[in-house]
Short mmCIF file of C-alpha atoms and ligand atoms in Angstrom, two decimals:
data_model
loop_
_atom_site.label_atom_id
_atom_site.label_comp_id
_atom_site.label_asym_id
_atom_site.label_seq_id
_atom_site.Cartn_x
_atom_site.Cartn_y
_atom_site.Cartn_z
CA MET E 1 29.09 188.84 367.28
CA GLU E 2 26.11 187.36 369.14
CA ASP E 3 26.77 183.95 370.72
CA ARG E 4 24.16 181.64 369.18
CA SER E 5 25.43 178.43 370.83
CA LEU E 6 22.88 176.55 372.91
CA SER E 7 23.67 175.06 376.30
CA ILE E 8 21.58 172.32 377.90
CA LYS E 9 20.14 174.91 380.29
CA LYS E 10 19.26 177.34 377.53
CA ILE E 11 17.61 174.74 375.28
CA LEU E 12 15.57 173.38 378.20
CA ASP E 13 14.37 176.88 379.13
CA LEU E 14 13.45 177.68 375.52
CA THR E 15 11.65 174.37 375.00
CA GLU E 16 9.74 174.68 378.27
CA ARG E 17 8.52 178.13 377.23
CA HIS E 18 7.58 176.87 373.74
CA PHE E 19 5.66 173.84 375.11
CA LYS E 20 3.80 176.04 377.60
CA LYS E 21 2.76 178.35 374.76
CA LYS E 22 1.49 175.30 372.86
CA GLY E 23 -0.59 174.25 375.89
CA ILE E 24 1.40 171.10 376.62
CA ASP E 25 1.16 169.91 380.24
CA ASN E 26 4.32 169.15 382.22
CA ALA E 27 6.30 171.32 379.80
CA ARG E 28 9.58 171.23 381.73
CA LEU E 29 9.46 167.51 382.45
CA GLU E 30 8.69 166.65 378.83
CA ALA E 31 11.51 168.88 377.58
CA GLU E 32 13.88 167.10 379.97
CA VAL E 33 12.70 163.61 378.97
CA LEU E 34 13.21 164.39 375.28
CA LEU E 35 16.64 165.92 375.82
CA SER E 36 17.67 163.00 378.08
CA HIS E 37 16.73 160.63 375.29
CA LEU E 38 18.71 162.62 372.71
CA MET E 39 21.84 163.02 374.87
CA LYS E 40 21.61 159.48 376.31
CA LYS E 41 21.91 160.97 379.78
CA ASP E 42 19.47 160.67 382.66
CA ARG E 43 17.77 163.85 383.88
CA LEU E 44 20.17 164.30 386.81
CA GLU E 45 23.12 164.17 384.40
CA LEU E 46 21.50 166.92 382.33
CA TYR E 47 21.46 169.14 385.42
CA MET E 48 25.07 168.26 386.22
CA ASN E 49 26.06 169.33 382.67
CA PHE E 50 23.90 172.42 382.44
CA ASP E 51 26.53 174.47 380.62
CA SER E 52 27.49 171.86 377.99
CA ILE E 53 26.96 173.10 374.46
CA LEU E 54 24.92 171.02 372.01
CA SER E 55 26.38 170.17 368.59
CA ASP E 56 24.62 171.31 365.41
CA ILE E 57 23.40 167.76 364.74
CA GLU E 58 22.00 167.46 368.28
CA ILE E 59 20.19 170.76 367.90
CA GLU E 60 18.71 169.69 364.56
CA THR E 61 17.48 166.36 365.96
CA PHE E 62 16.07 168.06 369.05
CA ARG E 63 14.22 170.59 366.89
CA ASP E 64 12.56 167.64 365.14
CA TYR E 65 11.49 166.16 368.52
CA VAL E 66 10.09 169.51 369.66
CA LYS E 67 8.19 169.93 366.39
CA LYS E 68 6.64 166.46 366.73
CA ARG E 69 5.68 167.06 370.36
CA SER E 70 4.21 170.46 369.44
CA GLU E 71 2.09 168.60 366.88
CA ARG E 72 0.90 166.51 369.86
CA MET E 73 2.79 163.32 369.14
CA PRO E 74 3.15 161.59 372.55
CA VAL E 75 6.67 161.57 374.01
CA ALA E 76 6.76 157.75 374.00
CA TYR E 77 6.27 157.62 370.22
CA ILE E 78 9.06 160.19 369.75
CA THR E 79 11.54 158.31 371.96
CA GLY E 80 10.19 154.91 370.84
CA LYS E 81 10.13 153.56 374.37
CA LYS E 82 8.02 153.42 377.52
CA GLU E 83 8.62 152.13 381.01
CA PHE E 84 5.99 149.78 382.41
CA TYR E 85 6.17 147.84 385.68
CA SER E 86 9.84 148.91 385.93
CA LEU E 87 10.66 147.27 382.58
CA SER E 88 11.50 148.96 379.30
CA PHE E 89 9.32 148.45 376.21
CA LYS E 90 9.69 149.52 372.60
CA VAL E 91 6.56 151.27 371.36
CA ASN E 92 5.42 152.74 368.05
CA GLU E 93 2.19 153.96 366.48
CA ASN E 94 0.98 150.38 365.92
CA VAL E 95 0.48 149.84 369.65
CA LEU E 96 -1.17 151.61 372.56
CA ILE E 97 1.30 153.26 374.94
CA PRO E 98 1.16 151.24 378.21
CA ARG E 99 -0.68 153.14 380.96
CA PRO E 100 0.03 153.26 384.73
CA GLU E 101 -3.45 151.89 385.58
CA THR E 102 -2.60 148.71 383.70
CA GLU E 103 0.18 148.15 386.25
CA ILE E 104 -2.65 147.60 388.78
CA LEU E 105 -3.93 144.76 386.58
CA VAL E 106 -0.46 143.17 386.52
CA GLU E 107 0.00 143.63 390.28
CA THR E 108 -3.45 142.14 391.05
CA ALA E 109 -2.85 139.14 388.79
CA LEU E 110 0.63 138.51 390.23
CA GLU E 111 -0.73 138.68 393.82
CA LYS E 112 -3.28 135.96 393.00
CA ILE E 113 -0.76 133.87 391.09
CA ARG E 114 1.57 133.93 394.11
CA SER E 115 -1.12 133.20 396.70
CA ARG E 116 -3.28 130.68 394.78
CA PHE E 117 -0.89 128.70 392.61
CA ASP E 118 2.09 126.70 393.80
CA LYS E 119 2.86 124.81 390.63
CA LYS E 120 3.38 125.75 386.99
CA LEU E 121 0.42 127.54 385.44
CA LYS E 122 -0.73 128.94 382.11
CA VAL E 123 -1.68 132.56 381.59
CA LEU E 124 -3.40 134.00 378.50
CA ASP E 125 -3.15 137.72 377.63
CA ILE E 126 -5.84 138.93 375.18
CA GLY E 127 -5.07 142.04 373.07
CA THR E 128 -1.42 142.08 374.07
CA GLY E 129 -0.29 145.17 372.12
CA CYS E 130 3.44 145.68 372.75
CA GLY E 131 3.33 142.70 375.13
CA ASN E 132 3.63 144.73 378.32
CA ILE E 133 1.20 142.72 380.48
CA ALA E 134 2.38 139.30 379.26
CA ILE E 135 6.06 140.20 379.64
CA ALA E 136 5.67 141.85 383.06
CA ILE E 137 3.88 138.75 384.38
CA ALA E 138 6.42 136.35 382.81
CA LYS E 139 9.29 138.37 384.23
CA ASN E 140 7.85 138.39 387.76
CA SER E 141 6.71 134.81 388.24
CA GLU E 142 8.83 131.66 388.02
CA LEU E 143 5.72 129.55 387.64
CA VAL E 144 4.05 130.96 384.55
CA LYS E 145 4.04 130.14 380.86
CA VAL E 146 2.19 132.86 378.93
CA ASP E 147 0.23 132.74 375.68
CA ALA E 148 -0.64 136.16 374.25
CA PHE E 149 -2.45 137.22 371.12
CA ASP E 150 -3.48 140.34 369.24
CA SER E 151 -5.29 140.85 365.94
CA SER E 152 -2.50 143.20 364.80
CA LYS E 153 0.48 141.48 363.16
CA LYS E 154 2.59 144.61 363.71
CA ALA E 155 1.79 144.55 367.43
CA ILE E 156 2.78 140.87 367.66
CA ASP E 157 6.10 141.53 365.89
CA LEU E 158 6.88 144.32 368.36
CA ALA E 159 5.78 142.22 371.36
CA LYS E 160 8.20 139.45 370.29
CA GLU E 161 10.99 142.01 370.10
CA ASN E 162 10.09 143.25 373.60
CA ALA E 163 10.11 139.69 374.95
CA ARG E 164 13.65 139.20 373.59
CA MET E 165 14.73 142.56 375.01
CA ASN E 166 13.43 141.55 378.45
CA ASN E 167 14.83 137.99 378.22
CA VAL E 168 11.51 136.16 378.52
CA GLU E 169 11.09 134.97 374.90
CA HIS E 170 11.21 131.33 376.15
CA LYS E 171 8.27 131.99 378.52
CA VAL E 172 5.85 133.87 376.26
CA ASN E 173 4.22 132.60 373.07
CA PHE E 174 2.93 135.54 371.01
CA PHE E 175 0.65 134.86 368.04
CA GLN E 176 -1.78 136.72 365.79
CA PHE E 177 -5.43 135.90 366.43
CA ASP E 178 -8.71 137.82 366.26
CA ILE E 179 -10.95 137.50 369.29
CA SER E 180 -13.92 137.15 366.92
CA GLY E 181 -12.17 134.23 365.19
CA ASP E 182 -12.83 130.51 365.63
CA PHE E 183 -12.94 129.78 369.38
CA TYR E 184 -12.26 126.05 368.88
CA GLU E 185 -9.19 126.81 366.79
CA LEU E 186 -7.89 128.86 369.71
CA ARG E 187 -8.72 126.20 372.29
CA ASN E 188 -7.04 123.51 370.20
CA LYS E 189 -3.97 125.67 369.90
CA ILE E 190 -3.47 126.62 373.55
CA GLY E 191 -5.74 124.29 375.55
CA LYS E 192 -7.30 125.32 378.86
CA THR E 193 -5.69 128.11 380.84
CA ASP E 194 -5.44 128.96 384.55
CA VAL E 195 -5.47 132.74 384.34
CA ILE E 196 -6.72 135.19 381.69
CA VAL E 197 -5.61 138.82 381.70
CA SER E 198 -6.71 141.55 379.33
CA ASN E 199 -6.71 145.28 378.81
CA PRO E 200 -9.19 145.35 375.93
CA PRO E 201 -10.42 148.29 373.86
CA TYR E 202 -13.18 149.74 376.11
CA VAL E 203 -13.80 153.35 375.03
CA PRO E 204 -17.38 153.83 373.71
CA THR E 205 -17.20 154.76 370.00
CA SER E 206 -18.92 158.13 370.56
CA VAL E 207 -16.30 159.13 373.18
CA ILE E 208 -13.29 158.50 370.91
CA GLU E 209 -13.68 161.87 369.14
CA THR E 210 -13.50 163.69 372.51
CA LEU E 211 -10.14 162.20 373.54
CA ALA E 212 -6.97 164.32 373.82
CA PRO E 213 -5.22 164.92 370.46
CA GLU E 214 -2.26 162.83 371.67
CA ILE E 215 -4.59 159.81 371.79
CA LEU E 216 -7.04 160.65 369.02
CA GLN E 217 -4.44 161.53 366.38
CA TYR E 218 -1.71 159.02 367.20
CA GLU E 219 -2.83 155.91 369.09
CA PRO E 220 -4.40 153.05 367.09
CA LYS E 221 -8.22 153.27 367.03
CA GLN E 222 -8.50 149.49 367.19
CA ALA E 223 -6.76 149.59 370.57
CA LEU E 224 -9.37 151.99 371.94
CA ASP E 225 -12.76 151.46 370.32
CA GLY E 226 -14.93 149.20 372.47
CA GLY E 227 -18.06 149.57 370.34
CA GLN E 228 -21.25 151.49 371.04
CA ASP E 229 -21.29 150.98 374.82
CA GLY E 230 -17.58 150.24 375.21
CA LEU E 231 -18.39 146.73 376.44
CA GLU E 232 -18.12 144.77 373.19
CA TYR E 233 -14.68 143.27 373.87
CA ILE E 234 -15.17 142.98 377.62
CA SER E 235 -18.23 140.85 376.91
CA LYS E 236 -16.41 138.74 374.29
CA ILE E 237 -13.52 138.10 376.67
CA ILE E 238 -15.83 137.03 379.51
CA HIS E 239 -17.60 134.56 377.20
CA MET E 240 -14.29 133.29 375.88
CA ALA E 241 -12.94 132.95 379.42
CA ASN E 242 -15.93 130.82 380.38
CA GLY E 243 -14.82 128.21 377.83
CA LEU E 244 -11.09 128.48 378.42
CA ILE E 245 -10.45 128.84 382.14
CA ILE E 246 -9.92 125.79 384.37
CA ASN E 247 -12.17 125.22 387.37
CA LYS E 248 -10.26 127.25 389.91
CA GLY E 249 -8.99 129.78 387.42
CA TYR E 250 -9.00 133.57 387.45
CA LEU E 251 -9.91 136.32 385.01
CA PHE E 252 -8.63 139.91 385.25
CA ILE E 253 -9.97 142.58 382.87
CA GLU E 254 -9.21 146.29 382.89
CA ILE E 255 -12.42 148.30 382.43
CA GLY E 256 -13.38 151.98 382.09
CA HIS E 257 -14.00 154.03 385.25
CA ASP E 258 -17.81 153.86 384.80
CA GLN E 259 -18.21 150.31 383.47
CA ALA E 260 -18.16 148.27 386.72
CA ILE E 261 -21.91 147.71 387.06
CA GLU E 262 -22.44 146.61 383.45
CA ALA E 263 -19.27 144.50 383.33
CA LYS E 264 -20.27 142.77 386.58
CA LYS E 265 -23.69 141.91 385.14
CA ILE E 266 -22.04 140.09 382.22
CA ALA E 267 -19.37 138.36 384.31
CA GLU E 268 -21.82 137.15 386.98
CA LYS E 269 -23.39 134.76 384.47
CA TYR E 270 -20.26 132.61 384.71
CA PHE E 271 -18.05 133.78 387.56
CA LYS E 272 -17.99 135.13 391.08
CA THR E 273 -16.79 138.71 390.80
CA ASP E 274 -14.69 141.23 392.62
CA PHE E 275 -12.96 144.52 391.72
CA LYS E 276 -9.69 146.28 392.30
CA THR E 277 -9.84 150.08 392.46
CA ASP E 278 -7.42 152.64 391.04
CA LEU E 279 -5.91 155.53 392.98
CA GLN E 280 -9.02 157.64 392.35
CA GLY E 281 -11.20 154.93 393.91
CA HIS E 282 -12.74 153.77 390.60
CA GLN E 283 -13.34 150.05 390.13
CA ARG E 284 -10.95 149.46 387.23
CA ILE E 285 -10.03 145.79 387.38
CA LEU E 286 -12.82 143.24 387.08
CA ILE E 287 -11.85 139.94 388.71
CA GLY E 288 -13.76 136.79 387.80
CA TYR E 289 -13.18 133.49 389.59
CA ARG E 290 -14.70 130.11 390.39
CA GLU E 291 -14.10 128.37 393.68
C1 SAM C 301 -6.21 148.73 375.02
S1 SAM C 301 -5.07 147.94 373.94
C2 SAM C 301 -4.08 147.10 375.13
C3 SAM C 301 -2.66 146.88 374.72
C4 SAM C 301 -1.75 146.35 375.85
N1 SAM C 301 -2.21 145.06 376.31
C5 SAM C 301 -1.73 147.32 377.02
O1 SAM C 301 -2.20 146.97 378.09
O2 SAM C 301 -1.22 148.44 376.87
C6 SAM C 301 -6.09 146.68 373.22
C7 SAM C 301 -5.39 145.75 372.25
O3 SAM C 301 -6.40 144.88 371.72
C8 SAM C 301 -6.11 144.63 370.34
N2 SAM C 301 -7.34 144.24 369.64
C9 SAM C 301 -8.31 145.04 369.13
N3 SAM C 301 -9.26 144.32 368.52
C10 SAM C 301 -8.87 143.01 368.63
C11 SAM C 301 -9.44 141.79 368.19
N4 SAM C 301 -10.57 141.77 367.49
N5 SAM C 301 -8.79 140.63 368.48
C12 SAM C 301 -7.63 140.66 369.17
N6 SAM C 301 -7.05 141.79 369.61
C13 SAM C 301 -7.66 142.96 369.35
C14 SAM C 301 -5.52 145.92 369.84
O4 SAM C 301 -4.74 145.70 368.67
C15 SAM C 301 -4.72 146.40 371.06
O5 SAM C 301 -3.39 145.98 370.97
#
């Protein structure tokens, strides 16, 4: 009789081939990440147990993962987690999956916090999503107390869970608020702040339809859509920052790769400006400051 049992090696080879056929990039890596998640083993352990045979239940669950990925669901939504700034975050379809370029925003803000502030300071994160920026900053600076809001209640619930998981729930105050809401209500609630950070929605509406199916079909539109020119939220945040930041405060906003000139024009009305570039040399982090 034919041996139909599946070893780790065999299932990885089959999945890699299937993903390649479906046009999925990094087919082998993605197969390994999904199987690691299922087997609760890291990728090296998979290789060390290449000949282990999967149980029927494991095969059934893995088939479901492969089906979802073949339908273009991002790996992070299948596993329900994503690493960001060396910390682990729960994610689901109510929040954007944290991106590597946003780690540059966190790094830039932390550098300034360390070099410019020597006593306790307040940070505000606008459009916090799963809480990745707020939590990464809270985790990496003794000095900060972070306020963070999002218009999505489901995002805020998840961000609170992530704060507990990363043991910073006492340092971060998450709350639901809409950036177009009453500014004075916000200022009364949190007072002035030393540093504002934000990765806002900045994709121009007309570009949304051209995004990869992983993004277009699964990630929340309200996390992406920055209005007609993509600058709607960037502009709102700069205006808000003008009324919220203390005299020697700082503002850090992630922007699209081609938005530097326009974003600078808006920010210059209130702040001195600078940029931090990404690995491709694009100006991706707008820095606003007053000195
Ligand atoms: C690009 S995502 C960033 C999420 C997370 N901070 C990150 O870096 O991965 C933008 C976030 O802004 C939130 N958002 C959209 N419109 C908003 C509004 N009017 N007021 C407050 N937050 C809003 C979205 O729900 C989303 O979580």
